[in-house]
Structures are given as structure tokens and as C-alpha cells.
Coordinates of C-alpha atoms and ligand atoms in Angstrom, one line a residue:
Chain E
M1 CA 0.5 62.4 -31.4
P2 CA -2.6 60.7 -29.9
K3 CA -2.3 59.1 -26.4
I4 CA -3.5 55.5 -26.1
S5 CA -3.5 53.2 -23.1
I6 CA -3.0 49.5 -22.8
I7 CA -3.7 47.7 -19.6
A8 CA -1.5 44.7 -18.9
K9 CA -3.0 41.5 -17.5
D10 CA -1.9 42.3 -14.0
G11 CA -3.8 45.6 -14.2
T12 CA -0.8 47.9 -14.8
P13 CA -1.8 50.7 -17.2
F14 CA 0.6 51.8 -19.9
E15 CA -0.1 55.2 -21.3
L16 CA 1.7 55.8 -24.6
Q17 CA 2.0 58.8 -26.8
V18 CA 2.1 57.4 -30.3
E19 CA 2.7 58.5 -33.8
A20 CA -0.4 58.5 -36.1
G21 CA 0.0 55.8 -38.7
S22 CA 1.9 53.4 -36.4
T23 CA 0.2 50.2 -35.2
V24 CA -0.8 49.5 -31.6
M25 CA 1.4 46.4 -31.7
E26 CA 4.5 48.4 -32.7
N27 CA 4.0 50.8 -29.8
A28 CA 3.3 48.0 -27.3
V29 CA 6.4 46.2 -28.3
R30 CA 8.6 49.2 -28.3
N31 CA 7.5 49.9 -24.8
S32 CA 7.9 46.2 -23.8
I33 CA 4.3 45.9 -22.6
P34 CA 4.1 42.3 -21.2
G35 CA 1.8 39.9 -22.9
I36 CA 2.1 41.3 -26.4
V37 CA 4.4 38.8 -28.1
S38 CA 4.1 39.6 -31.8
E39 CA 6.3 36.8 -33.2
C40 CA 5.6 37.7 -36.8
G41 CA 6.3 41.4 -36.4
G42 CA 3.0 42.5 -37.8
A43 CA 2.5 40.2 -40.8
C44 CA -0.9 39.1 -39.4
A45 CA 0.5 35.6 -39.4
C46 CA 0.9 34.6 -35.7
A47 CA -2.0 35.9 -33.7
T48 CA 0.2 36.6 -30.7
C49 CA -0.6 40.3 -30.5
H50 CA -4.3 39.9 -29.4
V51 CA -5.9 42.7 -27.4
Y52 CA -9.4 43.6 -26.2
V53 CA -10.6 47.0 -27.3
D54 CA -12.7 48.7 -24.6
E55 CA -16.4 48.6 -25.4
E56 CA -16.8 52.3 -26.0
W57 CA -14.0 52.3 -28.6
I58 CA -15.0 49.3 -30.6
E59 CA -17.1 51.2 -33.1
R60 CA -14.4 53.8 -33.9
V61 CA -11.7 51.2 -34.1
G62 CA -13.8 49.0 -36.4
P63 CA -14.1 45.3 -36.9
P64 CA -11.2 43.0 -37.9
G65 CA -10.4 42.4 -41.6
S66 CA -11.1 39.0 -43.0
I67 CA -7.7 37.3 -42.5
E68 CA -7.5 38.8 -39.0
A69 CA -11.0 37.5 -38.1
D70 CA -10.0 34.0 -39.3
M71 CA -6.9 34.1 -37.1
L72 CA -8.8 35.5 -34.1
E73 CA -11.5 32.8 -34.3
F74 CA -8.9 30.4 -32.9
A75 CA -7.1 32.7 -30.5
Y76 CA -7.2 32.2 -26.7
D77 CA -10.4 33.5 -25.1
V78 CA -11.7 35.6 -28.0
R79 CA -14.5 38.1 -27.4
S80 CA -16.6 40.4 -29.5
T81 CA -14.1 43.2 -28.8
S82 CA -11.0 41.1 -29.8
R83 CA -8.5 42.6 -32.3
L84 CA -5.0 41.8 -33.4
S85 CA -3.1 44.9 -32.4
C86 CA -0.8 44.8 -35.4
Q87 CA -3.8 45.5 -37.6
I88 CA -4.9 48.6 -35.6
K89 CA -3.4 51.7 -37.1
V90 CA -3.6 54.6 -34.8
S91 CA -5.0 57.9 -36.1
E92 CA -5.6 61.3 -34.5
E93 CA -9.2 60.2 -33.8
H94 CA -7.9 57.5 -31.4
E95 CA -7.0 60.0 -28.6
G96 CA -7.8 58.1 -25.4
L97 CA -8.1 54.6 -27.0
T98 CA -8.0 52.0 -24.3
M99 CA -7.2 48.3 -24.7
H100 CA -6.6 45.3 -22.4
V101 CA -4.1 42.5 -22.8
P102 CA -5.6 38.9 -22.6
E103 CA -4.5 36.4 -20.0
R104 CA -2.3 34.6 -22.6
Q105 CA -1.7 34.6 -26.3
S106 CA -2.1 30.9 -27.1
Chain U
M1 CA 24.0 14.3 -24.4
I2 CA 22.6 14.1 -20.8
S3 CA 20.7 17.0 -19.6
M4 CA 22.4 18.4 -16.5
S5 CA 20.5 19.6 -13.4
N6 CA 19.7 23.2 -13.6
N7 CA 20.9 25.3 -10.8
P8 CA 20.2 29.0 -11.3
I9 CA 23.2 31.1 -12.1
D10 CA 24.6 33.5 -9.4
Q11 CA 23.1 36.9 -9.4
G12 CA 26.4 38.4 -10.4
A13 CA 27.0 35.9 -13.2
R14 CA 28.4 37.6 -16.3
I15 CA 26.4 36.6 -19.4
V16 CA 27.9 37.2 -22.8
V17 CA 25.9 36.7 -26.0
I18 CA 27.5 36.5 -29.4
G19 CA 25.3 37.5 -32.3
A20 CA 22.8 40.4 -32.0
G21 CA 20.0 39.0 -34.1
Q22 CA 16.6 37.5 -33.3
A23 CA 17.8 34.9 -30.8
G24 CA 20.5 37.1 -29.2
F25 CA 18.1 39.9 -28.6
T26 CA 15.4 37.6 -27.2
A27 CA 17.8 35.8 -24.8
C28 CA 18.9 39.2 -23.3
A29 CA 15.4 40.5 -23.0
K30 CA 14.1 37.3 -21.4
L31 CA 17.0 37.2 -18.9
R32 CA 16.1 40.7 -17.7
E33 CA 12.4 39.9 -17.7
L34 CA 13.1 36.8 -15.5
G35 CA 15.1 39.0 -13.2
H36 CA 18.8 38.3 -13.8
P37 CA 20.5 41.3 -12.3
G38 CA 24.1 40.6 -13.4
P39 CA 26.0 42.0 -16.3
I40 CA 24.8 41.1 -19.8
T41 CA 26.9 41.8 -22.9
L42 CA 25.4 41.5 -26.4
I43 CA 28.0 41.5 -29.2
G44 CA 27.0 41.9 -32.8
E45 CA 29.1 42.4 -35.9
E46 CA 26.4 44.4 -37.8
A47 CA 26.1 48.2 -37.4
H48 CA 22.4 48.1 -36.5
P49 CA 20.6 47.3 -33.3
P50 CA 18.9 43.9 -33.5
Y51 CA 16.3 43.8 -36.2
Q52 CA 13.7 41.6 -37.9
R53 CA 14.8 39.8 -41.0
P54 CA 11.5 38.6 -42.6
P55 CA 10.6 42.1 -43.9
L56 CA 14.0 42.2 -45.7
S57 CA 12.5 40.1 -48.5
K58 CA 9.0 41.6 -48.1
G59 CA 7.8 45.0 -46.9
Y60 CA 11.2 46.6 -46.5
L61 CA 12.4 45.5 -49.9
L62 CA 9.2 46.9 -51.3
G63 CA 10.0 50.2 -49.7
E64 CA 6.9 50.1 -47.5
M65 CA 8.8 50.2 -44.2
T66 CA 11.4 52.5 -42.8
E67 CA 14.6 51.1 -41.3
D68 CA 13.8 52.0 -37.7
R69 CA 10.6 50.0 -37.8
L70 CA 12.7 46.9 -38.3
Y71 CA 14.4 47.3 -35.0
F72 CA 13.0 45.1 -32.2
R73 CA 13.6 47.9 -29.7
P74 CA 14.8 51.4 -29.8
I75 CA 18.4 51.8 -28.6
N76 CA 17.4 53.2 -25.2
F77 CA 15.8 49.8 -24.3
Y78 CA 19.3 48.3 -24.0
Q79 CA 20.6 51.2 -21.9
E80 CA 17.5 51.2 -19.6
R81 CA 18.0 47.5 -18.9
S82 CA 21.8 47.7 -18.6
I83 CA 22.3 45.4 -21.6
D84 CA 25.8 46.3 -22.9
L85 CA 25.1 46.3 -26.6
R86 CA 28.3 46.3 -28.6
L87 CA 27.6 46.8 -32.3
S88 CA 30.1 46.5 -35.2
E89 CA 32.2 44.2 -33.2
R90 CA 33.1 40.7 -34.3
V91 CA 34.1 37.9 -31.9
G92 CA 37.1 36.2 -33.3
F93 CA 37.6 33.4 -30.7
I94 CA 36.3 31.8 -27.6
D95 CA 38.8 30.7 -24.9
R96 CA 37.0 28.1 -22.8
V97 CA 39.9 27.7 -20.4
S98 CA 40.1 31.3 -19.3
K99 CA 36.4 31.9 -20.1
V100 CA 36.8 34.9 -22.3
V101 CA 35.8 35.9 -25.8
G102 CA 38.1 37.9 -28.0
L103 CA 36.9 40.8 -30.1
S104 CA 38.2 42.0 -33.4
N105 CA 39.5 45.2 -31.8
G106 CA 41.9 43.1 -29.7
S107 CA 40.0 43.3 -26.4
T108 CA 38.6 40.4 -24.5
V109 CA 35.3 40.0 -22.5
P110 CA 35.1 37.5 -19.6
Y111 CA 32.1 35.3 -19.2
D112 CA 30.5 33.0 -16.7
R113 CA 27.9 31.7 -19.2
L114 CA 28.1 32.2 -22.9
I115 CA 25.2 32.1 -25.4
L116 CA 26.0 31.6 -29.1
T117 CA 23.3 33.1 -31.4
T118 CA 25.5 33.6 -34.5
G119 CA 22.7 32.7 -37.0
A120 CA 23.5 31.6 -40.5
R121 CA 25.0 33.2 -43.7
P122 CA 23.9 32.9 -47.3
R123 CA 25.6 30.2 -49.3
S124 CA 27.6 32.2 -51.9
L125 CA 28.2 31.8 -55.6
P126 CA 31.8 30.8 -56.3
A127 CA 34.0 33.6 -57.7
E128 CA 35.0 31.2 -60.6
I129 CA 31.5 31.6 -62.0
G130 CA 31.3 35.3 -61.5
G131 CA 30.1 35.4 -57.9
D132 CA 32.5 38.2 -57.1
L133 CA 31.1 40.6 -59.8
E134 CA 29.4 43.8 -58.7
G135 CA 25.7 43.6 -58.9
V136 CA 25.5 40.2 -57.3
F137 CA 23.5 40.5 -54.1
Y138 CA 22.3 38.3 -51.2
V139 CA 19.3 38.8 -49.0
R140 CA 20.4 38.3 -45.4
N141 CA 21.3 41.7 -43.8
L142 CA 19.9 45.2 -43.8
A143 CA 23.2 46.2 -45.5
D144 CA 22.5 43.7 -48.3
I145 CA 19.1 45.3 -49.0
N146 CA 20.3 48.9 -48.7
S147 CA 23.1 48.2 -51.2
M148 CA 20.8 46.8 -53.8
A149 CA 17.9 49.2 -53.4
H150 CA 18.9 51.5 -56.2
H151 CA 18.5 48.7 -58.7
F152 CA 14.8 48.3 -58.1
R153 CA 13.7 50.5 -61.0
P154 CA 11.0 49.5 -63.4
G155 CA 12.4 47.8 -66.5
Q156 CA 15.6 46.6 -64.9
H157 CA 16.2 42.9 -65.5
V158 CA 16.9 40.9 -62.3
L159 CA 18.1 37.3 -62.3
I160 CA 17.1 35.4 -59.1
V161 CA 19.2 32.3 -58.5
G162 CA 17.3 29.9 -56.2
G163 CA 13.7 29.1 -55.8
G164 CA 13.4 28.8 -52.0
Y165 CA 11.2 31.1 -49.9
V166 CA 13.7 34.0 -49.9
G167 CA 14.2 33.8 -53.7
L168 CA 10.5 33.6 -54.4
E169 CA 9.7 36.5 -52.1
A170 CA 12.4 38.6 -53.7
A171 CA 10.9 37.7 -57.1
A172 CA 7.5 38.7 -56.0
V173 CA 8.7 42.1 -54.8
S174 CA 10.7 42.7 -57.9
A175 CA 7.7 41.9 -60.2
K176 CA 5.5 44.2 -58.1
L177 CA 7.9 47.0 -58.6
G178 CA 7.8 46.6 -62.4
L179 CA 11.1 44.8 -62.9
E180 CA 11.6 42.1 -65.4
V181 CA 12.2 38.9 -63.4
T182 CA 13.8 35.6 -64.3
L183 CA 14.1 33.0 -61.5
I184 CA 16.2 29.9 -62.1
E185 CA 16.2 26.8 -59.9
A186 CA 18.7 24.0 -60.3
S187 CA 16.6 21.3 -58.8
Q188 CA 13.6 19.8 -60.5
R189 CA 11.2 22.1 -58.8
I190 CA 11.1 25.3 -56.7
L191 CA 10.8 24.7 -52.9
Q192 CA 12.0 21.1 -53.5
R193 CA 13.9 20.9 -50.2
V194 CA 11.0 22.2 -48.0
A195 CA 7.7 21.5 -49.6
C196 CA 5.6 18.9 -51.5
P197 CA 5.1 19.0 -55.3
Q198 CA 1.6 20.5 -54.8
T199 CA 2.9 23.5 -52.9
S200 CA 5.6 24.0 -55.6
A201 CA 3.0 23.9 -58.3
Y202 CA 0.9 26.4 -56.4
F203 CA 3.7 29.0 -56.3
R204 CA 4.9 28.1 -59.8
N205 CA 1.4 29.1 -61.1
L206 CA 1.2 32.2 -59.0
H207 CA 4.6 33.5 -60.2
G208 CA 3.8 32.6 -63.8
K209 CA 0.5 34.6 -63.6
E210 CA 2.3 37.6 -62.2
G211 CA 4.8 37.6 -65.0
V212 CA 7.9 36.0 -63.4
V213 CA 9.8 33.8 -65.8
L214 CA 10.4 30.7 -63.8
C215 CA 12.9 28.1 -65.0
E216 CA 13.2 24.9 -63.0
D217 CA 15.8 22.3 -63.5
T218 CA 18.0 25.1 -64.8
G219 CA 21.4 25.6 -63.3
L220 CA 23.6 28.6 -63.7
K221 CA 26.8 28.1 -65.7
R222 CA 28.4 31.5 -65.2
L223 CA 27.8 35.2 -64.8
S224 CA 29.8 37.5 -67.0
G225 CA 30.4 41.2 -66.7
E226 CA 31.8 44.4 -68.1
D227 CA 34.1 46.6 -66.1
G228 CA 33.5 44.3 -63.1
H229 CA 29.7 44.6 -63.2
V230 CA 27.5 41.7 -64.0
R231 CA 25.9 42.0 -67.5
S232 CA 24.8 38.5 -68.5
A233 CA 24.1 35.0 -67.3
E234 CA 24.9 31.8 -69.1
L235 CA 22.5 29.0 -68.1
A236 CA 23.1 25.3 -68.1
D237 CA 21.3 24.9 -71.5
N238 CA 23.9 27.4 -72.9
S239 CA 21.3 30.2 -73.4
V240 CA 22.6 33.6 -72.5
L241 CA 20.4 36.1 -70.6
P242 CA 21.2 39.8 -70.5
I243 CA 20.7 41.1 -66.9
D244 CA 21.2 44.2 -64.8
F245 CA 21.7 42.5 -61.4
V246 CA 21.5 39.2 -59.6
I247 CA 19.9 38.1 -56.3
V248 CA 21.3 34.9 -54.9
G249 CA 19.1 32.8 -52.6
I250 CA 20.6 29.3 -52.6
G251 CA 20.3 28.5 -49.0
V252 CA 22.3 29.3 -45.9
V253 CA 25.0 27.7 -43.8
P254 CA 25.0 27.9 -40.0
N255 CA 27.7 30.1 -38.5
V256 CA 29.5 27.4 -36.5
E257 CA 33.2 28.2 -37.0
L258 CA 33.7 30.0 -33.7
A259 CA 32.2 27.1 -31.8
E260 CA 34.1 24.6 -33.9
A261 CA 37.4 26.3 -33.3
A262 CA 36.6 26.2 -29.6
G263 CA 36.1 22.4 -29.7
L264 CA 32.4 22.3 -29.3
T265 CA 30.4 19.4 -30.9
I266 CA 29.1 20.3 -34.3
D267 CA 26.5 18.3 -36.1
N268 CA 24.7 20.3 -38.9
G269 CA 24.9 23.3 -36.6
I270 CA 26.2 23.7 -33.0
A271 CA 24.8 20.6 -31.3
V272 CA 22.7 21.4 -28.2
D273 CA 20.5 19.3 -25.8
E274 CA 16.9 19.9 -24.7
D275 CA 18.0 22.9 -22.7
C276 CA 19.9 24.4 -25.6
R277 CA 23.2 23.6 -23.9
T278 CA 26.2 22.8 -26.0
S279 CA 28.8 20.1 -25.2
D280 CA 30.3 22.7 -22.8
P281 CA 27.9 23.1 -19.9
D282 CA 28.7 26.8 -19.6
I283 CA 27.9 27.5 -23.2
Y284 CA 24.4 27.6 -24.9
A285 CA 23.3 28.1 -28.5
A286 CA 20.0 29.1 -30.0
G287 CA 18.4 30.0 -33.4
D288 CA 19.6 29.3 -36.9
C289 CA 23.1 28.2 -35.8
A290 CA 21.9 25.4 -33.4
S291 CA 20.9 21.8 -34.1
F292 CA 18.7 20.1 -31.5
P293 CA 17.2 16.7 -30.7
W294 CA 13.7 16.3 -32.0
R295 CA 11.6 13.2 -32.1
S296 CA 14.5 10.8 -32.1
R297 CA 16.6 12.8 -34.6
R298 CA 18.5 16.0 -34.8
I299 CA 17.3 19.0 -36.8
R300 CA 18.1 22.7 -37.3
L301 CA 15.4 25.2 -38.1
E302 CA 15.6 28.6 -39.8
S303 CA 12.7 30.5 -38.5
V304 CA 11.7 33.4 -36.2
G305 CA 9.5 31.3 -34.0
N306 CA 12.3 28.8 -33.4
A307 CA 14.9 31.5 -32.6
I308 CA 12.5 33.1 -30.1
E309 CA 11.5 29.9 -28.4
Q310 CA 15.1 28.5 -28.1
A311 CA 16.4 31.8 -26.9
E312 CA 13.7 31.9 -24.2
S313 CA 14.6 28.3 -23.2
V314 CA 18.2 29.4 -22.7
A315 CA 17.2 32.2 -20.5
K316 CA 14.9 29.9 -18.5
A317 CA 17.6 27.2 -18.2
L318 CA 20.1 29.8 -16.9
M319 CA 17.5 31.0 -14.3
G320 CA 17.1 27.4 -13.1
Q321 CA 13.7 26.9 -14.7
S322 CA 14.5 24.0 -17.0
S323 CA 11.9 24.0 -19.6
G324 CA 13.1 21.2 -21.9
Y325 CA 12.7 22.9 -25.3
E326 CA 9.9 21.3 -27.4
A327 CA 10.0 22.8 -30.9
K328 CA 6.6 23.9 -32.4
P329 CA 7.8 24.7 -35.9
W330 CA 5.9 27.3 -37.8
F331 CA 6.7 29.7 -40.7
W332 CA 5.1 32.2 -43.0
S333 CA 5.8 33.7 -46.4
D334 CA 4.1 36.5 -48.3
Q335 CA 4.2 36.5 -52.1
F336 CA 2.0 38.8 -54.1
D337 CA -1.5 38.6 -52.5
V338 CA -0.9 35.1 -51.1
K339 CA -0.2 34.5 -47.4
L340 CA 1.4 31.1 -46.8
Q341 CA 1.4 29.8 -43.2
I342 CA 3.1 26.5 -42.4
A343 CA 2.5 24.6 -39.2
G344 CA 4.7 21.7 -38.2
Y345 CA 7.8 20.1 -39.9
S346 CA 7.2 18.1 -43.1
Q347 CA 10.5 16.2 -43.5
G348 CA 9.8 12.5 -43.7
Y349 CA 6.2 12.7 -45.1
D350 CA 4.9 10.0 -47.4
N351 CA 1.5 11.3 -48.4
V352 CA -0.3 14.6 -48.9
A353 CA -4.0 15.4 -48.6
T354 CA -5.4 18.5 -50.4
R355 CA -8.1 20.7 -48.9
K356 CA -9.9 23.4 -50.8
S357 CA -11.8 25.8 -48.6
V358 CA -14.5 28.2 -49.5
G359 CA -13.0 31.2 -51.2
D360 CA -9.5 30.9 -52.5
G361 CA -8.0 29.0 -49.6
V362 CA -6.0 25.9 -50.4
S363 CA -4.0 23.7 -48.0
Y364 CA -1.7 20.7 -48.2
W365 CA -1.6 18.3 -45.3
Y366 CA 1.6 16.2 -44.9
Y367 CA 1.3 12.7 -43.3
R368 CA 3.6 10.0 -42.5
G369 CA 1.4 6.9 -42.5
G370 CA -1.6 8.2 -40.5
D371 CA 0.4 10.8 -38.5
L372 CA -0.1 14.4 -39.4
L373 CA 3.3 16.1 -39.6
A374 CA 2.7 19.5 -41.2
V375 CA 0.3 21.7 -43.1
D376 CA 1.0 24.4 -45.8
A377 CA -2.0 26.8 -45.8
M378 CA -2.3 29.3 -48.6
N379 CA -4.7 32.2 -47.9
D380 CA -6.3 30.0 -45.3
P381 CA -5.6 31.2 -41.8
R382 CA -8.4 29.1 -40.3
V383 CA -6.7 26.0 -41.5
Y384 CA -3.4 27.1 -40.3
M385 CA -4.7 27.9 -36.8
V386 CA -6.4 24.6 -36.5
A387 CA -3.5 22.6 -38.0
K388 CA -1.1 24.2 -35.5
R389 CA -3.2 23.1 -32.6
L390 CA -3.7 19.6 -34.0
I391 CA 0.0 19.1 -34.6
E392 CA 1.0 20.5 -31.2
A393 CA -1.5 18.2 -29.5
G394 CA -0.3 15.2 -31.6
T395 CA -3.8 14.7 -33.1
S396 CA -4.1 13.4 -36.6
P397 CA -7.4 13.7 -38.4
D398 CA -8.3 11.3 -41.2
P399 CA -7.0 12.6 -44.5
T400 CA -10.2 11.8 -46.3
V401 CA -12.2 13.9 -43.7
V402 CA -9.6 16.7 -44.2
S403 CA -10.1 16.7 -48.0
D404 CA -13.9 16.6 -47.8
P405 CA -15.0 20.2 -48.6
A406 CA -18.1 19.6 -46.5
T407 CA -15.9 19.2 -43.4
D408 CA -15.8 22.4 -41.3
V409 CA -12.1 22.7 -40.3
K410 CA -13.1 23.7 -36.8
S411 CA -14.7 20.3 -36.3
L412 CA -11.3 18.7 -36.6
L413 CA -10.3 20.0 -33.2
P414 CA -10.8 17.5 -30.4
Ligands
FAD1 C1 15.2 37.6 -46.1 C2 14.8 36.7 -45.0 C3 13.4 36.4 -44.9 C4 12.9 35.6 -43.8 N1 11.6 35.4 -43.7 C5 11.2 34.6 -42.6 C6 9.8 34.4 -42.4 O1 8.9 34.9 -43.2 N2 9.4 33.7 -41.4 C7 10.3 33.1 -40.5 O2 9.9 32.5 -39.5 N3 11.6 33.3 -40.7 C8 12.1 34.0 -41.7 N4 13.4 34.2 -41.9 C9 14.4 33.5 -41.0 C10 14.6 34.3 -39.7 O3 14.8 35.6 -40.0 C11 15.8 33.7 -39.0 O4 15.5 32.3 -38.7 C12 16.2 34.4 -37.7 O5 16.6 35.7 -38.0 C13 17.2 33.6 -37.0 O6 17.7 34.4 -35.9 P1 19.1 34.2 -35.3 O7 19.2 35.1 -34.1 O8 19.4 32.7 -35.1 O9 20.1 34.6 -36.4 P2 20.3 36.0 -37.1 O10 19.1 36.8 -37.1 O11 20.9 35.8 -38.4 O12 21.4 36.8 -36.2 C14 22.7 36.4 -36.0 C15 23.6 37.6 -35.9 O13 24.8 37.2 -35.4 C16 25.9 37.9 -36.0 N5 27.1 37.2 -35.8 C17 27.5 36.0 -36.4 N6 28.8 35.7 -36.0 C18 29.2 36.7 -35.2 C19 30.5 37.0 -34.6 N7 31.5 36.1 -34.6 N8 30.6 38.1 -33.9 C20 29.6 39.0 -33.8 N9 28.4 38.8 -34.4 C21 28.2 37.7 -35.1 C22 25.3 38.0 -37.4 O14 26.0 39.1 -38.1 C23 23.9 38.3 -37.2 O15 23.6 39.7 -37.0 C24 13.9 35.0 -42.9 C25 15.3 35.3 -43.1 C26 15.7 36.1 -44.1 C27 17.2 36.3 -44.3
FES2 S1 2.1 40.4 -34.7 FE1 1.7 38.5 -35.7 S2 -0.4 38.6 -36.0 FE2 0.0 40.5 -35.1

């Protein structure tokens, strides 16, 4: 059960103990972290689950897939560290993974 | 209907929500997020805490998702936020004079403001043509899916009645799992009610390639059974098809009966104004059950995005933050390896532009005159994202520019 943390836009940190194999989005939603909307429930169809992965983690988390990258291109304030959190599956290697929630989702 | 001024409700106002689905859940969560401290009761006739329906015809039907992953929130969410979630309870009546709702167990719950999020139910096959046989299923509730799961074995022959999105998704899942699939559609073409002939053709080809036998312009005469279980289907052309089970997807009807019996205005759904208020100022409605004013007419949408936005509008209106609901219709569907994303609302279109992107992306752009109404994007998320922004901004690119493969879709944004 790796621990990950998501920092809300007002700076509030949420530390979550999560199941390996679950997605970051699912955990964010279950814990009602503000700013992760997730209208499509993880179908990679809405781009309302955007997060910034902290710089030192981006290599281990990896780049977005092709559909995800296409959606992200038009998200609000995209950066090189942007990911859709429904497409990040947490594994044991992600102990300590830190992400930030963007100002808004669209 | 005239929009009333929005005074925030009292802190102690008792809110009762009927229907624990997408809209009911969202309304309760938003009310707490906006700081309403008073009692909230969420009443649902299903046994499960509020859950997502889209995976029912996608990942969950495929067996890729466990049931608990469908729930919007774990059950402790409701306890922590003092949302009195009452499951397996059906509301039988609304008494607007005494301001109470009556439950099937005989008790009543008083309200100061009531929110109707009763959703819709599948249109059913009449019993006269075998609709009451065992082995005839619908795709609306978790219970529906759980009861048909054991039929999804390779080699079983499923008949799918209805070529809308739900029927097509069920066909795709069945084919993927190795079933023999026949889909019949009574209208001239699949998706006739919701899409242009080009989109219908796209999905007809896709399903054909994947081995689904797709018969358009083909009605169902009757289902016949042995020992009460469906065994064969007689089609309008008198051919008889041996089958193991049937999935019916011939559209839904909004659940308006409670509201109707209480004397609220009904017009293809529970009629609401810009703030999602019904003809009774203390009663609101949202989601699949509600029809609302949109660009000088009244429409009703069946989509997650709409259920969320309307439910949030209700919460805001109750808290005195009148938002004036402005629908931004969107939808998605997954079939085989195709992701369809729809931006906008296509009803009333009179011409369609086709765009082929690099790779396998295709999109159909619906116009009325020069006005862009909607876009169906198949495996083309960039087009979807751009189209959504264009439509929301009321910007209409020239169809010839849209169709030109040399146009970078990004350049269409103002
Ligand atoms: C198989 C399937 C696939 C779908 N796929 C997509 C998709 O890909 N994209 C998309 O955008 N949308 C999709 N939808 C549509 C979307 O799920 C609905 O639009 C959405 O669920 C509507 O939410 P709602 O809250 O209005 O209604 P519902 O989610 O239907 O909830 C209404 C609830 O109210 C309960 N209820 C009704 N009457 C009473 C009563 N008297 N007392 C107590 N409880 C009552 C019902 O039992 C139900 O649980 C799909 C729907 C289905 C069925
Ligand atoms: S939840 Fe919709 S794209 Fe991630």
C-alpha cells in the first residue's frame, strides 16, 4: 500500500494510503480532494482529472499515452509535468509520489 | 416560467432528495461543499450506494471492474457528511401541502426543499410479444447486469434489440467475450435518433468487421420460449433466430410519475426553469428526469455531464448563488477500440462536414446553416477538445476549412 500525496490548489496536502493497481484519480475522488472533477469516471474522455506530477517523479510516472496527450494538449494551463490522473496506475514503486491540482479543470 | 429571486435557504432547512443516482449524489455532495449545515436525506430505491452507470455497458459488463469501483464514494462519505442515505426505499408520493414525502415502508419524511433526481427507466418490451420471458434483460441498473452476467459465455447467442449507444456498447462487449451477436434495429439505421447517417455508417462498419450481425430496418415480431425461458426470436421478415438470451436497449422514459401525481408541470420530463426549479418553487429537478429551456426550446438530456451540471446548479440555487444553468452537452461511448466523443447537441442540423485526421481519427461536424451545433469525434480527442471549446464559445468555423486535411484543428480556435 504505497503512500501518495496530492496538494490541493489552496495548498492543503492530502496524504493517501492507496492500493497498488488503483488509479490516482480513483483515490482522489474517494477522498473528495477538491479540484479533481472526473466527470467520465476514468474513461479518458473528459480531461477533468488533470494533475501536475512533481518534477522528481515525472520520469518514474512516465509520459502520457497518445489519447491522453491529445486531451491534455487542450486542458487548462498544461505543463510538461501534466497528466490525467485517471491514467496513472499506482504501483509499489510510487511510494511518496507527489502531485499538485491545477487552478481549474477547464 | 419566470425565474424567482434566489434567497439562500435557512441553515436549518431540511433538504430531501429523491433518487440516489448521479444527479442525486452530486446535489448532496455539492450542498455540503457549499456549506449547507442542515439535514440532507437522500432516498434511493436501489440497494447500492450511488454509482456510475456508463461502465455498466462497458468495463463492468466486460468483467474488468469490480462493483465497489463503480460507487462514487464509499459509504462512510455519507456518514462523515451527515447525509442520511436511505437505500432500498422507494418514495410513493409527494404531499406538497404538508411538505412530506411518503416512503414504501409507510413512514413520511418532511422537507423544506425537495430535489427530484429520479432518472429514467428502460422502455420495456411488451409481454404480448414475449417481453416477460426469462432471459430478457435491460441495461440500466447494477442489478440488471449482475443478473445477466452468467450468460456471457463464449458461444452463447445474444440478440440485442435496439441500435442506440447502449445496445451498440452491449454488442461490442458481447462480441469481445466471444458470444455470437445479432443486433436488430427497427429504424432504417442504427443511431438514427441521435446521429447523422455518416456516424451510423461508421459504427455499422466497425461492428460488421468485429463479427456482429447487424440488421437495420428489422423489427422484432415476437420472442418465444420453452419453460418460460426465451429460446427464439421471430423477426419482422418472418425469419426465426435461435437465441440464448436477449438484451433490450430501445430507449428510456423519464421517471415523472411521482411529480405528475403531485401536480407538477410535465413536458417530456419534469419541466424546470433556468435554475432547475419545477412549477413548485420549493421543488427542483435534475438529470435524466428533467426537461429544461435551451436556445428557445425545451430539451431533456441523458448524460452524466448534464446530470452533474444540473445537480450542481440546484445546489447553487438553494444556496442563493443563482447560476442560470447553461447546458454544455457532451457524451462519450466506447466500442471495441473506438472512443467516440460528442460535443454539443446535434438536433436540428441540416448539413454535415467530414474531417479525416492523421491516423485513424474521423469526425463529423453538424451545422445548421453556418452555425456549428455538434461534433462526433471517433478516435480523435484533439478534435473533440477543440470542438467543445468552439461550441461553448458559439464560434463556427467554415465547414470547408474544417474538412481540409491541411487544416490543423488547433488553428480553428479563436
Ligand atoms: C448502460 C448505460 C451507459 C451509459 N453510458 C453513458 C456514457 O457513456 N456517457 C454519458 O454521459 N452518459 C451515459 N449514460 C447515461 C447516464 O448514466 C445517465 O444520464 C445518468 O446516470 C443520469 O443520472 P440521474 O441521476 O439523472 O439518473 P439515474 O442515474 O438513473 O438515477 C436515478 C435513481 O433514482 C432512483 N429512483 C427513481 N424513482 C425513485 C423513487 N420513487 N424512489 C426512490 N428512488 C427512485 C432510481 O432507481 C435510480 O437509482 C449511460 C447510461 C446507461 C444506463
Ligand atoms: S476522469 Fe475523465 S479523463 Fe480522467
